[in-house]
């Protein structure tokens, strides 16, 4: 479904991504794991058209999207939930969700998707008229995910969905990620909690210093000594 070949991204003189290649098959949950500053978020932003690669190519469902605009990439079926959630604080929950469907014209189907999102996240239904800035961190994460799903993505990109959340809320969020995947959406997940991510993923890539250090079946990597020592607390 998605293929990155030899991606190199720079921030001025800083070489942030160094020749990364990876692929995601339809229906998978794939996770990128690495320490802070390893290049995970930059990789996601490059897929979404928010950063540009100097070399290589990015293809999605056989189409070259290397130079596509961020809005064009959304219209092709990729939605990105950024680190830190980035909800619109002075707009209501409902208005935030409506913005997720800004490229769509199918009003009847949009209405169905509202019901679907409220089914996945009942708390958003309870708070639909509430300003997004007054929600708890967990509710804002649910809203950011719901907003991304309103564009009906084929590929959902999640950057650190558990960041700053209480363990019980994190468990809920991860159960919902699995549910979203089972309903037909492919997921690319960046997550500091490597143990949680590897437990729900099909495959994983380990990134260090802007390069892929290791890749493989997620369950096998859970048992890998190097991964255990570096990311799973030994």
GROMACS .gro file of C-alpha atoms in nm:
model
  234
    1UNK     CA    1   0.000   0.000   0.000
    2UNK     CA    2   0.276   0.245   0.099
    3UNK     CA    3   0.641   0.230   0.001
    4UNK     CA    4   0.928   0.461   0.096
    5UNK     CA    5   1.253   0.420  -0.098
    6UNK     CA    6   1.581   0.586   0.004
    7UNK     CA    7   1.428   0.886   0.186
    8UNK     CA    8   1.672   1.158   0.297
    9UNK     CA    9   1.537   1.459   0.488
   10UNK     CA   10   1.738   1.759   0.610
   11UNK     CA   11   1.661   2.040   0.854
   12UNK     CA   12   1.916   2.293   0.730
   13UNK     CA   13   2.253   2.121   0.779
   14UNK     CA   14   2.105   1.848   1.000
   15UNK     CA   15   2.059   1.517   0.819
   16UNK     CA   16   1.746   1.394   1.005
   17UNK     CA   17   1.648   1.093   0.787
   18UNK     CA   18   1.927   0.892   0.625
   19UNK     CA   19   1.819   0.670   0.338
   20UNK     CA   20   1.511   0.513   0.501
   21UNK     CA   21   1.318   0.251   0.304
   22UNK     CA   22   1.006   0.082   0.440
   23UNK     CA   23   0.673  -0.060   0.324
   24UNK     CA   24   0.325  -0.111   0.464
   25UNK     CA   25   0.080  -0.366   0.328
   26UNK     CA   26  -0.295  -0.314   0.321
   27UNK     CA   27  -0.464  -0.424   0.644
   28UNK     CA   28  -0.152  -0.416   0.861
   29UNK     CA   29  -0.061  -0.232   1.177
   30UNK     CA   30   0.304  -0.132   1.136
   31UNK     CA   31   0.491   0.044   1.417
   32UNK     CA   32   0.803   0.262   1.411
   33UNK     CA   33   0.999   0.245   1.735
   34UNK     CA   34   1.295   0.454   1.844
   35UNK     CA   35   1.420   0.692   2.108
   36UNK     CA   36   1.348   1.066   2.109
   37UNK     CA   37   1.513   1.237   1.812
   38UNK     CA   38   1.552   0.912   1.617
   39UNK     CA   39   1.353   1.045   1.318
   40UNK     CA   40   1.013   0.885   1.373
   41UNK     CA   41   0.802   1.203   1.357
   42UNK     CA   42   1.002   1.337   1.061
   43UNK     CA   43   0.933   1.013   0.872
   44UNK     CA   44   0.558   1.051   0.933
   45UNK     CA   45   0.563   1.419   0.834
   46UNK     CA   46   0.744   1.331   0.510
   47UNK     CA   47   0.480   1.070   0.421
   48UNK     CA   48   0.208   1.333   0.485
   49UNK     CA   49   0.374   1.597   0.265
   50UNK     CA   50   0.466   1.825   0.557
   51UNK     CA   51   0.839   1.770   0.500
   52UNK     CA   52   1.022   1.702   0.172
   53UNK     CA   53   1.275   1.434   0.088
   54UNK     CA   54   1.589   1.525  -0.107
   55UNK     CA   55   1.610   1.180  -0.268
   56UNK     CA   56   1.409   0.868  -0.331
   57UNK     CA   57   1.036   0.820  -0.367
   58UNK     CA   58   0.712   0.765  -0.177
   59UNK     CA   59   0.434   0.568  -0.345
   60UNK     CA   60   0.082   0.508  -0.214
   61UNK     CA   61  -0.135   0.246  -0.387
   62UNK     CA   62   0.102   0.265  -0.685
   63UNK     CA   63   0.083   0.648  -0.716
   64UNK     CA   64   0.394   0.859  -0.668
   65UNK     CA   65   0.316   1.106  -0.386
   66UNK     CA   66   0.675   1.226  -0.326
   67UNK     CA   67   0.593   1.584  -0.430
   68UNK     CA   68   0.218   1.585  -0.359
   69UNK     CA   69   0.068   1.855  -0.136
   70UNK     CA   70  -0.053   1.761   0.213
   71UNK     CA   71  -0.419   1.820   0.115
   72UNK     CA   72  -0.380   1.604  -0.197
   73UNK     CA   73  -0.233   1.326   0.017
   74UNK     CA   74  -0.537   1.344   0.248
   75UNK     CA   75  -0.768   1.321  -0.055
   76UNK     CA   76  -0.585   1.005  -0.169
   77UNK     CA   77  -0.664   0.839   0.164
   78UNK     CA   78  -0.390   0.913   0.420
   79UNK     CA   79  -0.482   1.081   0.751
   80UNK     CA   80  -0.226   1.190   1.011
   81UNK     CA   81  -0.292   1.236   1.384
   82UNK     CA   82   0.006   1.447   1.497
   83UNK     CA   83   0.203   1.427   1.817
   84UNK     CA   84   0.039   1.657   2.070
   85UNK     CA   85  -0.304   1.605   1.908
   86UNK     CA   86  -0.349   1.962   1.769
   87UNK     CA   87  -0.724   1.992   1.813
   88UNK     CA   88  -0.880   2.334   1.745
   89UNK     CA   89  -0.932   2.448   2.107
   90UNK     CA   90  -1.189   2.725   2.044
   91UNK     CA   91  -1.412   2.506   1.830
   92UNK     CA   92  -1.657   2.247   1.958
   93UNK     CA   93  -1.602   1.872   1.938
   94UNK     CA   94  -1.860   1.854   1.658
   95UNK     CA   95  -1.693   2.137   1.462
   96UNK     CA   96  -1.352   1.968   1.495
   97UNK     CA   97  -1.502   1.647   1.354
   98UNK     CA   98  -1.669   1.840   1.069
   99UNK     CA   99  -1.328   1.979   0.971
  100UNK     CA  100  -1.204   1.621   0.929
  101UNK     CA  101  -1.453   1.582   0.644
  102UNK     CA  102  -1.367   1.912   0.473
  103UNK     CA  103  -1.272   1.743   0.143
  104UNK     CA  104  -1.594   1.540   0.126
  105UNK     CA  105  -1.927   1.628  -0.033
  106UNK     CA  106  -2.129   1.312   0.049
  107UNK     CA  107  -2.352   1.454   0.324
  108UNK     CA  108  -2.549   1.136   0.395
  109UNK     CA  109  -2.228   0.934   0.433
  110UNK     CA  110  -2.072   1.206   0.652
  111UNK     CA  111  -2.375   1.176   0.882
  112UNK     CA  112  -2.319   0.799   0.903
  113UNK     CA  113  -1.954   0.858   0.988
  114UNK     CA  114  -2.050   1.092   1.272
  115UNK     CA  115  -2.256   0.807   1.419
  116UNK     CA  116  -1.966   0.567   1.367
  117UNK     CA  117  -1.720   0.801   1.544
  118UNK     CA  118  -1.960   0.856   1.833
  119UNK     CA  119  -1.999   0.477   1.854
  120UNK     CA  120  -1.620   0.433   1.877
  121UNK     CA  121  -1.579   0.726   2.117
  122UNK     CA  122  -1.900   0.763   2.325
  123UNK     CA  123  -1.735   1.037   2.533
  124UNK     CA  124  -1.721   1.261   2.225
  125UNK     CA  125  -2.099   1.229   2.185
  126UNK     CA  126  -2.146   1.338   2.548
  127UNK     CA  127  -1.925   1.640   2.484
  128UNK     CA  128  -2.010   1.723   2.123
  129UNK     CA  129  -2.101   2.089   2.198
  130UNK     CA  130  -1.807   2.139   2.436
  131UNK     CA  131  -1.502   2.345   2.333
  132UNK     CA  132  -1.218   2.110   2.239
  133UNK     CA  133  -0.969   2.307   2.451
  134UNK     CA  134  -1.162   2.216   2.768
  135UNK     CA  135  -1.139   1.838   2.710
  136UNK     CA  136  -0.899   1.614   2.904
  137UNK     CA  137  -0.586   1.487   2.729
  138UNK     CA  138  -0.745   1.149   2.663
  139UNK     CA  139  -1.059   1.307   2.518
  140UNK     CA  140  -0.848   1.532   2.294
  141UNK     CA  141  -0.664   1.222   2.167
  142UNK     CA  142  -0.999   1.056   2.091
  143UNK     CA  143  -1.112   1.374   1.913
  144UNK     CA  144  -0.793   1.394   1.705
  145UNK     CA  145  -0.838   1.029   1.601
  146UNK     CA  146  -1.209   1.081   1.528
  147UNK     CA  147  -1.133   1.390   1.319
  148UNK     CA  148  -0.877   1.194   1.114
  149UNK     CA  149  -1.127   0.911   1.059
  150UNK     CA  150  -1.386   1.158   0.924
  151UNK     CA  151  -1.186   1.176   0.599
  152UNK     CA  152  -1.237   0.797   0.561
  153UNK     CA  153  -0.865   0.718   0.537
  154UNK     CA  154  -0.727   0.399   0.391
  155UNK     CA  155  -0.411   0.459   0.596
  156UNK     CA  156  -0.424   0.616   0.943
  157UNK     CA  157  -0.094   0.757   1.075
  158UNK     CA  158  -0.073   0.796   1.454
  159UNK     CA  159   0.214   0.982   1.623
  160UNK     CA  160   0.253   0.903   1.996
  161UNK     CA  161  -0.117   0.844   2.078
  162UNK     CA  162  -0.038   0.748   2.439
  163UNK     CA  163   0.172   1.056   2.520
  164UNK     CA  164   0.084   1.211   2.856
  165UNK     CA  165  -0.219   0.987   2.915
  166UNK     CA  166  -0.313   0.778   3.217
  167UNK     CA  167  -0.260   0.400   3.177
  168UNK     CA  168  -0.634   0.318   3.173
  169UNK     CA  169  -0.697   0.574   2.896
  170UNK     CA  170  -0.397   0.439   2.701
  171UNK     CA  171  -0.550   0.090   2.718
  172UNK     CA  172  -0.879   0.228   2.578
  173UNK     CA  173  -0.697   0.413   2.297
  174UNK     CA  174  -0.503   0.102   2.195
  175UNK     CA  175  -0.817  -0.115   2.199
  176UNK     CA  176  -0.978   0.141   1.965
  177UNK     CA  177  -0.671   0.138   1.734
  178UNK     CA  178  -0.712  -0.240   1.700
  179UNK     CA  179  -1.085  -0.197   1.636
  180UNK     CA  180  -1.019   0.067   1.367
  181UNK     CA  181  -0.771  -0.171   1.202
  182UNK     CA  182  -1.015  -0.465   1.216
  183UNK     CA  183  -1.278  -0.249   1.045
  184UNK     CA  184  -1.048  -0.215   0.743
  185UNK     CA  185  -0.811   0.078   0.803
  186UNK     CA  186  -0.436   0.020   0.772
  187UNK     CA  187  -0.239   0.180   1.058
  188UNK     CA  188   0.112   0.325   1.083
  189UNK     CA  189   0.193   0.385   1.449
  190UNK     CA  190   0.476   0.574   1.620
  191UNK     CA  191   0.475   0.502   1.992
  192UNK     CA  192   0.715   0.554   2.284
  193UNK     CA  193   0.557   0.258   2.466
  194UNK     CA  194   0.735  -0.006   2.257
  195UNK     CA  195   0.583  -0.295   2.451
  196UNK     CA  196   0.225  -0.181   2.380
  197UNK     CA  197   0.301  -0.103   2.015
  198UNK     CA  198   0.470  -0.438   1.946
  199UNK     CA  199   0.182  -0.623   2.111
  200UNK     CA  200  -0.077  -0.487   1.865
  201UNK     CA  201   0.140  -0.453   1.550
  202UNK     CA  202   0.199  -0.704   1.271
  203UNK     CA  203   0.545  -0.569   1.184
  204UNK     CA  204   0.789  -0.315   1.323
  205UNK     CA  205   1.082  -0.099   1.218
  206UNK     CA  206   1.338   0.017   1.475
  207UNK     CA  207   1.482   0.361   1.393
  208UNK     CA  208   1.803   0.500   1.540
  209UNK     CA  209   1.979   0.823   1.431
  210UNK     CA  210   1.759   0.858   1.123
  211UNK     CA  211   1.825   0.505   0.995
  212UNK     CA  212   1.638   0.174   1.006
  213UNK     CA  213   1.837  -0.041   1.246
  214UNK     CA  214   1.611  -0.346   1.256
  215UNK     CA  215   1.286  -0.466   1.103
  216UNK     CA  216   1.068  -0.772   1.132
  217UNK     CA  217   0.765  -0.945   1.277
  218UNK     CA  218   0.645  -0.749   1.583
  219UNK     CA  219   0.611  -1.057   1.806
  220UNK     CA  220   0.963  -1.173   1.717
  221UNK     CA  221   1.105  -0.829   1.797
  222UNK     CA  222   0.935  -0.845   2.139
  223UNK     CA  223   1.168  -1.135   2.215
  224UNK     CA  224   1.480  -0.982   2.059
  225UNK     CA  225   1.748  -0.919   2.326
  226UNK     CA  226   1.872  -0.596   2.163
  227UNK     CA  227   1.517  -0.457   2.144
  228UNK     CA  228   1.442  -0.571   2.500
  229UNK     CA  229   1.749  -0.396   2.640
  230UNK     CA  230   1.706  -0.073   2.440
  231UNK     CA  231   1.328  -0.024   2.439
  232UNK     CA  232   1.154  -0.268   2.672
  233UNK     CA  233   1.347  -0.207   2.992
  234UNK     CA  234   1.557  -0.524   2.963
   0.00000   0.00000   0.00000
